[in-house]
Tab-separated table of C-alpha atoms in Angstrom:
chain	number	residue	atom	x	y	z
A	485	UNK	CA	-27.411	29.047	36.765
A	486	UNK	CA	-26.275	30.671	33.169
A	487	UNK	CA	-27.310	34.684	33.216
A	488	UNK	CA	-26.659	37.247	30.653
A	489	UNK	CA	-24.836	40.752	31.439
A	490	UNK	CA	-25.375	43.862	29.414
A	491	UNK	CA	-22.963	45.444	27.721
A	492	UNK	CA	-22.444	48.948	25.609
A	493	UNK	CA	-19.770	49.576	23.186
A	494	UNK	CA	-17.524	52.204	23.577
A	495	UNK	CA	-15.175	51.491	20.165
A	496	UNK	CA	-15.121	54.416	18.072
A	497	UNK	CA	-17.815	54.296	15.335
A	498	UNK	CA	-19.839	51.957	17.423
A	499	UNK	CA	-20.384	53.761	20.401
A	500	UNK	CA	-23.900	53.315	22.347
A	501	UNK	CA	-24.520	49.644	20.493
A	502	UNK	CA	-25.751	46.982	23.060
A	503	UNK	CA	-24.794	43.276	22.739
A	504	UNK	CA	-24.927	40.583	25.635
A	505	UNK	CA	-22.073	38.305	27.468
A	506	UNK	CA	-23.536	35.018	28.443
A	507	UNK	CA	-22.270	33.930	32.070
A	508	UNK	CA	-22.362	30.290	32.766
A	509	UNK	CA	-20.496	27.892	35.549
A	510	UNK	CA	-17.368	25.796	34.102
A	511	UNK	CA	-16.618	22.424	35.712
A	512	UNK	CA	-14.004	23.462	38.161
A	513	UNK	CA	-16.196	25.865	39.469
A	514	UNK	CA	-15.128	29.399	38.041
A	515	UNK	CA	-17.083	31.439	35.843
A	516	UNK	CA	-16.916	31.214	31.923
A	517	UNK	CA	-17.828	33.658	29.113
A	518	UNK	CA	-19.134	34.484	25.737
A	519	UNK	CA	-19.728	38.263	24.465
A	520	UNK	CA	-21.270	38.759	21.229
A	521	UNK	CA	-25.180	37.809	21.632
A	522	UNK	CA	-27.562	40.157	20.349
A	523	UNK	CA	-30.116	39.666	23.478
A	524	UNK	CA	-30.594	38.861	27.040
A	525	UNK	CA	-32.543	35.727	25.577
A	526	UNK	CA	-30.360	34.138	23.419
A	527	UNK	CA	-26.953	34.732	26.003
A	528	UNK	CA	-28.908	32.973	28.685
A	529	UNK	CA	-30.170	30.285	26.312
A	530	UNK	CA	-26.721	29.516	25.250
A	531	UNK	CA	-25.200	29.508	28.856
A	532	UNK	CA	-27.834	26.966	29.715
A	533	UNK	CA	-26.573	24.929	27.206
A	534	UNK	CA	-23.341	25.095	28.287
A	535	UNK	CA	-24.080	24.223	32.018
A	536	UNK	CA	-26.454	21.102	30.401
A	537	UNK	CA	-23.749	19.703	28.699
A	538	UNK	CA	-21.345	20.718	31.084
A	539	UNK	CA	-23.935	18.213	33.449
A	540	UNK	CA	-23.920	15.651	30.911
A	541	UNK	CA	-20.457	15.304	30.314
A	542	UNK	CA	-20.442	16.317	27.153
A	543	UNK	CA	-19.123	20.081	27.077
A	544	UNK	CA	-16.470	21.116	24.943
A	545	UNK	CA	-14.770	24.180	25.801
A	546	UNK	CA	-15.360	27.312	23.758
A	547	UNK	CA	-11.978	28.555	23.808
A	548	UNK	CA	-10.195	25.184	22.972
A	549	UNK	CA	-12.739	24.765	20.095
A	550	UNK	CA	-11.301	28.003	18.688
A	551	UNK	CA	-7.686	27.154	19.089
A	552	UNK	CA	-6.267	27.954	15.744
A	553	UNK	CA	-5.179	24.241	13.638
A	554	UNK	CA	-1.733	24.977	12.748
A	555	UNK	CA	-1.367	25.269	16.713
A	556	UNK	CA	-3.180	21.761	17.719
A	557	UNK	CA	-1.396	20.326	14.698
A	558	UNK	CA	2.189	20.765	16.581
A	559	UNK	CA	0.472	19.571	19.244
A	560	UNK	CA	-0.959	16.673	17.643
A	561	UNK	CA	2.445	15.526	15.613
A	562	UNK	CA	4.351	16.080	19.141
A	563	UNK	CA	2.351	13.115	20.542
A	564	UNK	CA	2.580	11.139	17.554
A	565	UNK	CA	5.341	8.311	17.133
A	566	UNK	CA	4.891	6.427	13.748
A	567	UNK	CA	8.148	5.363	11.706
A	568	UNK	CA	10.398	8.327	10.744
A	569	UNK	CA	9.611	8.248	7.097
A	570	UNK	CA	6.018	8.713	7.985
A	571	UNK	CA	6.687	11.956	10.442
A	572	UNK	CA	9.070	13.242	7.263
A	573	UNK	CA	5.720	12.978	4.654
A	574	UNK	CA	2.777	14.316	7.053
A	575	UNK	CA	5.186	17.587	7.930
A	576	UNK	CA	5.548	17.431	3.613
A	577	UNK	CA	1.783	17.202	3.092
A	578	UNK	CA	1.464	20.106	6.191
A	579	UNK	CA	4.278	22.615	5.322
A	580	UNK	CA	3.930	22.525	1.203
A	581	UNK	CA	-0.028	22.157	1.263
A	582	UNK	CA	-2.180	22.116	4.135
A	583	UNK	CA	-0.541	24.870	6.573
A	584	UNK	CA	-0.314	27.499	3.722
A	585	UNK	CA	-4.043	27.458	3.685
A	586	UNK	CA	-5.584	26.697	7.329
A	587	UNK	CA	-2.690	27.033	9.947
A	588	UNK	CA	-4.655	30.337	11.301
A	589	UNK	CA	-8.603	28.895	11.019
A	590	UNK	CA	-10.182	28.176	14.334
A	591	UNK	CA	-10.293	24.567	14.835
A	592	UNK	CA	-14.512	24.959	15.228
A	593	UNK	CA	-14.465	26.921	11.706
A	594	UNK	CA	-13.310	24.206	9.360
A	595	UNK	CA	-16.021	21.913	7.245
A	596	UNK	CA	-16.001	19.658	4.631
A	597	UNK	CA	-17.541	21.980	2.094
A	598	UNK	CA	-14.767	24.843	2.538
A	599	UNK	CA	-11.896	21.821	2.889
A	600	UNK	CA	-13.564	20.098	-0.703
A	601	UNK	CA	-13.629	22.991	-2.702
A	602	UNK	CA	-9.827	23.428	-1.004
A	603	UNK	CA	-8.847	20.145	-2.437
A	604	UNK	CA	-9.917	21.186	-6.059
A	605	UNK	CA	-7.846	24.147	-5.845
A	606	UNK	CA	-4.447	21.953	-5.577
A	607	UNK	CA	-1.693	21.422	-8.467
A	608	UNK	CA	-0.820	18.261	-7.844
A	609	UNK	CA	-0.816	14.585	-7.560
A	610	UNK	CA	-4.682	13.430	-6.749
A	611	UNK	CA	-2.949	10.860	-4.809
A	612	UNK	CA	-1.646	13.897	-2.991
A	613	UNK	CA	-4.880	15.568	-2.388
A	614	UNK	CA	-6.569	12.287	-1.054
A	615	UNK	CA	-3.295	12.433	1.643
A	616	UNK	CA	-3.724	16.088	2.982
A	617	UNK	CA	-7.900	15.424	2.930
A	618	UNK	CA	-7.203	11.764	5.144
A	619	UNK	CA	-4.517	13.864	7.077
A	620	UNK	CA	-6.402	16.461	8.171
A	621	UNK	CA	-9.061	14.243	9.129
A	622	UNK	CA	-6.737	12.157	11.216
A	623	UNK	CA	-5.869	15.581	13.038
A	624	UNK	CA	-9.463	16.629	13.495
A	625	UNK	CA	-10.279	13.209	14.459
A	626	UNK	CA	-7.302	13.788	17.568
A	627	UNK	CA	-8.657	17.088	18.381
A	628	UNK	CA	-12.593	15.165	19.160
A	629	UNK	CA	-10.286	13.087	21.043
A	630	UNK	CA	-8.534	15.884	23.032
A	631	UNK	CA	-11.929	17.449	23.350
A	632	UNK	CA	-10.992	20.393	21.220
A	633	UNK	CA	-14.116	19.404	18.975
A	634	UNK	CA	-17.274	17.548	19.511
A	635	UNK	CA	-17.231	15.680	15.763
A	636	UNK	CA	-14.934	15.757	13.024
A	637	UNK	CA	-16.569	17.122	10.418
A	638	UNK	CA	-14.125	15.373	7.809
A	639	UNK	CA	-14.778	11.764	9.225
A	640	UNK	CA	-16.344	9.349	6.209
A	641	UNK	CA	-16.657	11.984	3.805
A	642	UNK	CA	-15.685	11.455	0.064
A	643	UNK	CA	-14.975	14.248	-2.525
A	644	UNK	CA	-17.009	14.269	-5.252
A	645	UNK	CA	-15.308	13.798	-8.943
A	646	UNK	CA	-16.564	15.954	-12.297
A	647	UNK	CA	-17.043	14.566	-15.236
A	648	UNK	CA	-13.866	16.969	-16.392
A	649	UNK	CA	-11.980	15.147	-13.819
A	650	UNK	CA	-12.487	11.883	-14.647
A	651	UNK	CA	-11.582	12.631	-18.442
A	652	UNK	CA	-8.314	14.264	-17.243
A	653	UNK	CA	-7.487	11.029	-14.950
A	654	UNK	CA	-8.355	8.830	-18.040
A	655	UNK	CA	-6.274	10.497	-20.191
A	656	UNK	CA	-3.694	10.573	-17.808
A	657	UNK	CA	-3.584	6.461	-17.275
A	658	UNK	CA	-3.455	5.793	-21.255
A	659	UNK	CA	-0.329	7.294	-21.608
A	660	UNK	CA	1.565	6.700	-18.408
A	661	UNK	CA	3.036	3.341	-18.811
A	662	UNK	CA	4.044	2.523	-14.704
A	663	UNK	CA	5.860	-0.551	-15.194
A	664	UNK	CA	8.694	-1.821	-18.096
A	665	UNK	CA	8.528	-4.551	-20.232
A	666	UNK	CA	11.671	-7.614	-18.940
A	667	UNK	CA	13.875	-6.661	-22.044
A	668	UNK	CA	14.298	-3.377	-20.717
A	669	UNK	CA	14.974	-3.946	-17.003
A	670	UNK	CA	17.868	-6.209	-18.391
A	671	UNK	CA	19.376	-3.518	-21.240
A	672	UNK	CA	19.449	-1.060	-18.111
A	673	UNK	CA	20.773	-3.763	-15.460
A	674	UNK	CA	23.411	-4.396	-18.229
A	675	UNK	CA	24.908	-1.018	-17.805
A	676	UNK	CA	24.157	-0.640	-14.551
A	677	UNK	CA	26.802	-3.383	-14.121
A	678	UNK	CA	26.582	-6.704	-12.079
A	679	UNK	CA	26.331	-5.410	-8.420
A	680	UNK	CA	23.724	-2.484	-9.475
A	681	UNK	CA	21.943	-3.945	-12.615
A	682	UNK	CA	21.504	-7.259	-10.122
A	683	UNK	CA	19.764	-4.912	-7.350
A	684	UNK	CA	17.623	-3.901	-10.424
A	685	UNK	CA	16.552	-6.910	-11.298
A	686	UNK	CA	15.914	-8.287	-7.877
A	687	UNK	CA	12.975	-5.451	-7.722
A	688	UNK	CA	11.645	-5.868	-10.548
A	689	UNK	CA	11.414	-9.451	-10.378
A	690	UNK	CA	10.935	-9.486	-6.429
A	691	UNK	CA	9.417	-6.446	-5.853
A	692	UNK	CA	10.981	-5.295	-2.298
A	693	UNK	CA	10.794	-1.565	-1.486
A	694	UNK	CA	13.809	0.454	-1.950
A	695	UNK	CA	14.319	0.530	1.736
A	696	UNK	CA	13.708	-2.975	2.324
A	697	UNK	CA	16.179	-3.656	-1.070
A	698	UNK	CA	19.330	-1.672	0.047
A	699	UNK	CA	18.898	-3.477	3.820
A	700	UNK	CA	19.225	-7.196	2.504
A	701	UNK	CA	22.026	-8.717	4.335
A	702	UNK	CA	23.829	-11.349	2.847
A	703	UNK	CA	22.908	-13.535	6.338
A	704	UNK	CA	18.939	-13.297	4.761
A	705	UNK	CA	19.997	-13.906	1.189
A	706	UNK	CA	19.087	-17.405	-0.255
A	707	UNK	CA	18.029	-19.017	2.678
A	708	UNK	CA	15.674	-22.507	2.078
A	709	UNK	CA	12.076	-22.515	2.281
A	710	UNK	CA	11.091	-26.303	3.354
A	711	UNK	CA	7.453	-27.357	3.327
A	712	UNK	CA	5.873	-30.591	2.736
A	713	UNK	CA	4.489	-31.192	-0.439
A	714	UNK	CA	3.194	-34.321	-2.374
A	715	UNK	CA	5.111	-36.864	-0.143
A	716	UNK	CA	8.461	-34.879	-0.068
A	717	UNK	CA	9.284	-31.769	0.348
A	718	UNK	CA	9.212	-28.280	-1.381
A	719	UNK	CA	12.399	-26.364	-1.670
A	720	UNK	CA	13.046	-23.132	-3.257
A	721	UNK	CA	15.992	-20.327	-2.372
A	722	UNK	CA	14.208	-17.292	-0.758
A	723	UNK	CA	15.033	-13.542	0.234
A	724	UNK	CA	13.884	-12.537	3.904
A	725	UNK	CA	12.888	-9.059	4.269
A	726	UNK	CA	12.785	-8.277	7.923
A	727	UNK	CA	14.341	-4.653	8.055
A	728	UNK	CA	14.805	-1.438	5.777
A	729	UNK	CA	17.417	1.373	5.598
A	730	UNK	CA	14.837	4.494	6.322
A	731	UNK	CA	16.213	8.237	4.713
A	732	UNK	CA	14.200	10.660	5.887
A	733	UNK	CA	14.463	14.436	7.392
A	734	UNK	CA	13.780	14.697	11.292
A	735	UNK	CA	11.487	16.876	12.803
A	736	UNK	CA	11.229	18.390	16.153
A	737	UNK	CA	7.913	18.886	17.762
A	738	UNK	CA	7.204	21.861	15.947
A	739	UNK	CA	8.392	20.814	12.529
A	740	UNK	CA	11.491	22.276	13.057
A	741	UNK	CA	14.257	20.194	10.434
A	742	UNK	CA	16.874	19.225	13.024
A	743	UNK	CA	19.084	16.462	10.404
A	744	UNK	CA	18.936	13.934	8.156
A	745	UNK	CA	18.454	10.553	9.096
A	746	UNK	CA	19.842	7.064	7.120
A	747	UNK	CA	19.927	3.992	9.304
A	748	UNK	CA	18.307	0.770	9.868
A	749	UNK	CA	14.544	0.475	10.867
A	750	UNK	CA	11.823	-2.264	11.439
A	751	UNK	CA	9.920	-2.244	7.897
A	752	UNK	CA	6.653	-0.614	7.926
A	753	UNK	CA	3.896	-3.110	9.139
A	754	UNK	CA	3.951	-6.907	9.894
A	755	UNK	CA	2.755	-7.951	6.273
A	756	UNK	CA	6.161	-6.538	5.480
A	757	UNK	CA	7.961	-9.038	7.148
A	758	UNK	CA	8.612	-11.366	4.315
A	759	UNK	CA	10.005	-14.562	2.513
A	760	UNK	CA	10.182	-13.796	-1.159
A	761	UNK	CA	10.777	-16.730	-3.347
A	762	UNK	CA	13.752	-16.498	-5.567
A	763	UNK	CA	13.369	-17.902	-9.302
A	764	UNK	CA	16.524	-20.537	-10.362
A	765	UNK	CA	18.011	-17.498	-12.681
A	766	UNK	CA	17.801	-14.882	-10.030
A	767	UNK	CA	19.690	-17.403	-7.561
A	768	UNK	CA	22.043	-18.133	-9.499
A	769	UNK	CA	23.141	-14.478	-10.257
A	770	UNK	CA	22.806	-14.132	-6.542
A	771	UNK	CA	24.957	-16.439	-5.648
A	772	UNK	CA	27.546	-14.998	-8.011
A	773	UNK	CA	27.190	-11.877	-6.700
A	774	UNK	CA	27.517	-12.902	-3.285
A	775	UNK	CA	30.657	-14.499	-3.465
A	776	UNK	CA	32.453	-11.521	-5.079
A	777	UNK	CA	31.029	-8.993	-2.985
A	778	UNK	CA	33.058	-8.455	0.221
A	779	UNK	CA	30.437	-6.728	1.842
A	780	UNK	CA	27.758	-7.558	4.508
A	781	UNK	CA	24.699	-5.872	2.770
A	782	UNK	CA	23.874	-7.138	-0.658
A	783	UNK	CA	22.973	-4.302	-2.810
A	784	UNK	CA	25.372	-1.542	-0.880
A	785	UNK	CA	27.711	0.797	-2.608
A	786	UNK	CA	31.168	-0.281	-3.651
A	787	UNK	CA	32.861	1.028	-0.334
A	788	UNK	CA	30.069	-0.585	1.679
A	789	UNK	CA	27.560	1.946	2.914
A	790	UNK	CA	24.121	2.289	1.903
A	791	UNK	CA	22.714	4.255	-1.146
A	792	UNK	CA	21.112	7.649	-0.310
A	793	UNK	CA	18.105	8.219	-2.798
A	794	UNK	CA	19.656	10.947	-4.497
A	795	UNK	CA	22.965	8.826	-5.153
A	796	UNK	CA	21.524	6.394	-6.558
A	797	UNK	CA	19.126	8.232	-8.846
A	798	UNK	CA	22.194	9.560	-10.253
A	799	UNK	CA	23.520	6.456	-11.542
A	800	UNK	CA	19.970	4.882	-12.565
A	801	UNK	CA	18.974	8.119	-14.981
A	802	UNK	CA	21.426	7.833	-17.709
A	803	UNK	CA	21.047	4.011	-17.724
A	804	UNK	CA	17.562	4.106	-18.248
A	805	UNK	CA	17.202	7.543	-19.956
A	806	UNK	CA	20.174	7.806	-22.073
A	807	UNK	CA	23.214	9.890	-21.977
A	808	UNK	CA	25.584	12.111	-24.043
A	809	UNK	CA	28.669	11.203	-25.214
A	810	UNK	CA	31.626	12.919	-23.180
A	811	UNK	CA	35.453	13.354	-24.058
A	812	UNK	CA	37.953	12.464	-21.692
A	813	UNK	CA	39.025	15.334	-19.402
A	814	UNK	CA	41.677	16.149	-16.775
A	815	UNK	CA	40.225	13.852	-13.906
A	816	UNK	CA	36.814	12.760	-16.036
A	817	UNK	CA	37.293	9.100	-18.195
A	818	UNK	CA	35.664	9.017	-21.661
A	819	UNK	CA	31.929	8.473	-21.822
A	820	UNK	CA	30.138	6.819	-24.600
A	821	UNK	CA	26.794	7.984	-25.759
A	822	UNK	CA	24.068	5.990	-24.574
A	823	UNK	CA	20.515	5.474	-26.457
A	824	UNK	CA	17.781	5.311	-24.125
A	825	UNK	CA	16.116	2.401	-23.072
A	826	UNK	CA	12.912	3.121	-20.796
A	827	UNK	CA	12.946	6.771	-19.705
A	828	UNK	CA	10.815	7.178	-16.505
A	829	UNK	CA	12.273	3.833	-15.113
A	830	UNK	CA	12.548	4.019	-11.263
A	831	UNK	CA	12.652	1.828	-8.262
A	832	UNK	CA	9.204	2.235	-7.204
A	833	UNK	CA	8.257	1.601	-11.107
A	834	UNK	CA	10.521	-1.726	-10.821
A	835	UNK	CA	8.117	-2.733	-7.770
A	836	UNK	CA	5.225	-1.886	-9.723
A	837	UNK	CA	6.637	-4.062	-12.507
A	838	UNK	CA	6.952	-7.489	-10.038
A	839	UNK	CA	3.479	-6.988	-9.359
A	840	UNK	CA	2.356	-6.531	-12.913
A	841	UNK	CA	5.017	-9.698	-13.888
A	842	UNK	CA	2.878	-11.637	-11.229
A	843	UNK	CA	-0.507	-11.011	-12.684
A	844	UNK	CA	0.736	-11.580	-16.321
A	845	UNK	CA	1.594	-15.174	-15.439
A	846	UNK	CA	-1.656	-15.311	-13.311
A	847	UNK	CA	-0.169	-15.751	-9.762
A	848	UNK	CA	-2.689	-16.347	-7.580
A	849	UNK	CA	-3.946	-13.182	-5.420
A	850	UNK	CA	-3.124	-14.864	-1.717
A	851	UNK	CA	0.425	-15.588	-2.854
A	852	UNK	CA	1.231	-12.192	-4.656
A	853	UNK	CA	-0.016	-10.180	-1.610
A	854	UNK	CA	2.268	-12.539	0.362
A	855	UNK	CA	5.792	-11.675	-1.742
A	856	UNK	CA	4.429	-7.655	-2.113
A	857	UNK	CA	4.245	-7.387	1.856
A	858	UNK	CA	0.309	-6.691	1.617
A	859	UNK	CA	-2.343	-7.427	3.377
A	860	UNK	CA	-4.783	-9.936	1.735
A	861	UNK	CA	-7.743	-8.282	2.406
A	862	UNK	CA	-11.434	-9.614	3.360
A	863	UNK	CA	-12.414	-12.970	5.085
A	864	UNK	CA	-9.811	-14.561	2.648
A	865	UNK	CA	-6.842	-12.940	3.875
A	866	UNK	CA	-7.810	-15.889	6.836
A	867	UNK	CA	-8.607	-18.355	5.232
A	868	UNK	CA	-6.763	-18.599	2.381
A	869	UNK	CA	-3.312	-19.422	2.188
A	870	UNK	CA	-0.590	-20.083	-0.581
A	871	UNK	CA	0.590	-23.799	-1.324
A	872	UNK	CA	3.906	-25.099	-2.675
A	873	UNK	CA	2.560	-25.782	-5.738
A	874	UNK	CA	1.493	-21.758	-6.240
A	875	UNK	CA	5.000	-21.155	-5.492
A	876	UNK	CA	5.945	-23.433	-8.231
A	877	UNK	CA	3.980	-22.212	-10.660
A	878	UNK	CA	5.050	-18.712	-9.523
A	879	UNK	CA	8.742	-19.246	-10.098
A	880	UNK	CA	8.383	-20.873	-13.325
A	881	UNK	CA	6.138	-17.904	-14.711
A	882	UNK	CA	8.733	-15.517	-13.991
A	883	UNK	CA	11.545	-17.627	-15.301
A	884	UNK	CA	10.046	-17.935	-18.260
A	885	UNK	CA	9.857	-14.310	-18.816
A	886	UNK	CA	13.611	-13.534	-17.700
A	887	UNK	CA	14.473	-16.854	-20.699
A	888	UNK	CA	12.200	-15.138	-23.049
A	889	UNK	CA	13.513	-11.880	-22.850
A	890	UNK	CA	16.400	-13.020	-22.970
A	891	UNK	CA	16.321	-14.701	-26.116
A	892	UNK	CA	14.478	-11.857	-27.742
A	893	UNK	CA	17.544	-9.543	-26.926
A	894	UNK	CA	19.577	-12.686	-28.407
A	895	UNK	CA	21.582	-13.034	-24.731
A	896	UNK	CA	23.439	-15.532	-23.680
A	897	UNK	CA	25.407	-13.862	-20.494
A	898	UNK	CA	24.401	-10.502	-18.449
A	899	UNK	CA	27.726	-8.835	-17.611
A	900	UNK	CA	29.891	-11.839	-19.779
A	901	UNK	CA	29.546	-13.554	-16.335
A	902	UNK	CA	28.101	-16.921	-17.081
A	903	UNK	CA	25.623	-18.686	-19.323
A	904	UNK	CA	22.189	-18.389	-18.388
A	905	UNK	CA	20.183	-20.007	-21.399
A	906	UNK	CA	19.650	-23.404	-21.234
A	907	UNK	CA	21.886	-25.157	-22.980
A	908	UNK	CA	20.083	-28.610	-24.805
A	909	UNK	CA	22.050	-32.113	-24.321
A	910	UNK	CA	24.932	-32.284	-25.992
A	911	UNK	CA	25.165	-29.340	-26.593
């Protein structure tokens, strides 16, 4: 049974003052404590608690509850085993904003009205708050789990928006443009040249990740899709995306950096795992392509190995941004100026632009979740199911945008490699 034991402090300043230890039995049979209770009463009440949860099952230890969360964190990431790039972003989202702030608060001591009016406090991305928030909840969530904590006090909350907020966001989506019109992606690809500008178009028409882009092997490039249709058969050229090249820092088990890592990797879920049907202009440049290129991967540097982010951001920023002109040089060619085209334009932009080029020629939702590598979410994502003649419609929607822009540029050839417009007969 829980008792209380007296005790006087003897500190300097506080010398005579009385508080109370509560005494209470611990499953294995020893003795725990907690000092700090104003009277005999309340110690004993508390210890009585202890040895009724403690009876019930349901006891959390004191000391474990207080076990600062930068500590459990290493703890918690050490157990953890997602994909690399995943470990690389949570030790982002913990080094450059979450550690700074609570690495030294007692597990017990953290709540959702201290951890909210945290969140408003950040300069950055809200996309980046709404990570640390559903990260930290994730690690709260393990340490319920690990019986560091009873509840999570994070779980299900949401953070409440101001009105000053929500004007800010507005403002902020009028002028971001996060996609680029086809007449762009093609000025760009043009100077990009045919083995780049190609792997340009190919995400913004196809929309793979960068990852999933720079692994395409040449073995999974324009394969047949077959599937019965309207007494026959349906036949288009396809892309299958079964793997990605993952870049990403390593960690050790206490977020040490021990390397960089750039190798091959199962892509990120099994939605990701992918045909993507290939339009007739995009196979055809494709084809091309692939019978020049002496390498195994499709969209691979010219000495073979795959791009490292940085590397190739180098070569995409002047195409799309513009560039000054530069003289020639001992050991630097000439340089002509270039204009710019579509400053901002990235890879992940290009993505975003398949999926807008999708819902401009009104692709329906089952199918365009399909070639993204989503989820099709709700009771339809079962039942529902895309037919051959989606996939027709699909691929003639998006090559009438790559003939359109085409002929608004006044094109006839990408790279003076061959004829792409449609010539009429006789012609």
């Amino acid at each position: 049974m829980a008792y209380a034991e007296k005790r006087i402090s003897q500190a300097k300043g506080s010398k005579g003052k009385v508080s109370w230890r509560s005494r209470y039995k611990k499953p294995d049979g020893t003795w725990g404590s907690e000092p700090g209770f104003p009277t005999k009463k309340t110690a004993e009440q508390w210890g009585d608690e202890q040895e009724a949860a403690i009876r019930a099952g349901r006891w959390i230890d004191p000391d474990k509850m207080r076990t600062p969360f930068g500590v459990f964190v290493r703890k918690w990431m050490a157990a953890q085993s997602p994909r690399g790039r995943t470990t690389m972003n949570r030790w982002e989202r913990l080094d450059t904003h979450i550690l700074p702030k609570w690495e030294h608060t007692p597990l017990i001591a953290i709540n959702w009205f201290d951890v909210d009016a945290w969140a408003r406090t950040l300069k950055c991305a809200d996309s980046t708050v709404k990570d640390c928030i559903g990260l930290m909840s994730l690690i709260l969530t393990g340490a319920v789990d690990a019986q560091h904590l009873t509840v999570n006090p994070l779980f299900g909350r949401r953070r409440a928006s101001k009105a000053a907020d929500n004007v800010g966001d507005q403002q902020v989506r009028t002028t971001e443009v996060g996609w680029a019109p086809p007449e762009a992606v093609l000025q760009v690809a043009e100077r990009l040249g045919p083995a780049n500008g190609l792997h340009l178009i190919t995400a913004a028409f196809l929309g793979p990740r960068w990852g999933e882009g720079i692994a395409l092997h040449r073995d999974n490039t324009l394969l047949t899709r077959r599937e019965p249709y309207d007494g026959g058969t349906f036949e288009c050229p396809i892309i299958r995306i079964n793997q990605e090249v993952a870049e990403y820092i390593r960690r050790g088990p206490d977020g040490s950096r021990q390397g960089a890592v750039h190798q091959l990797e199962p892509v990120k879920n099994r939605w990701s795992v992918r045909d993507i049907d290939v339009p007739p202009f995009l196979a055809q440049l494709l084809r091309l392509h692939l019978d020049d290129w002496p390498h195994p991967f499709v969209f691979c540097t010219p000495s073979g190995k795959w791009w490292w982010r940085n590397g190739w951001w180098e070569l995409l920023r002047p195409a799309a941004d513009g560039r000054k002109a530069r003289p020639r040089a001992r050991g630097r060619a000439v340089k002509e100026a270039w204009e710019p085209i579509w400053p901002g334009l990235t890879m992940r932009m290009s993505r975003h632009t398949a999926d807008t080029y999708q819902a401009q020629i009104g692709v329906h939702p089952v199918l365009a979740h399909e070639q993204a590598g989503h989820r099709y979410p709700g009771i339809k994502g079962t039942y529902q199911h895309p037919t051959p003649e989606m996939r027709q419609q699909r691929l003639a929607g998006l090559q009438m945008i790559f003939e359109r822009a085409m002929r608004n540029l006044g094109w006839r050839t990408l790279w003076g490699r061959v004829d792409l417009q449609k010539r009429s007969p006789g012609s």
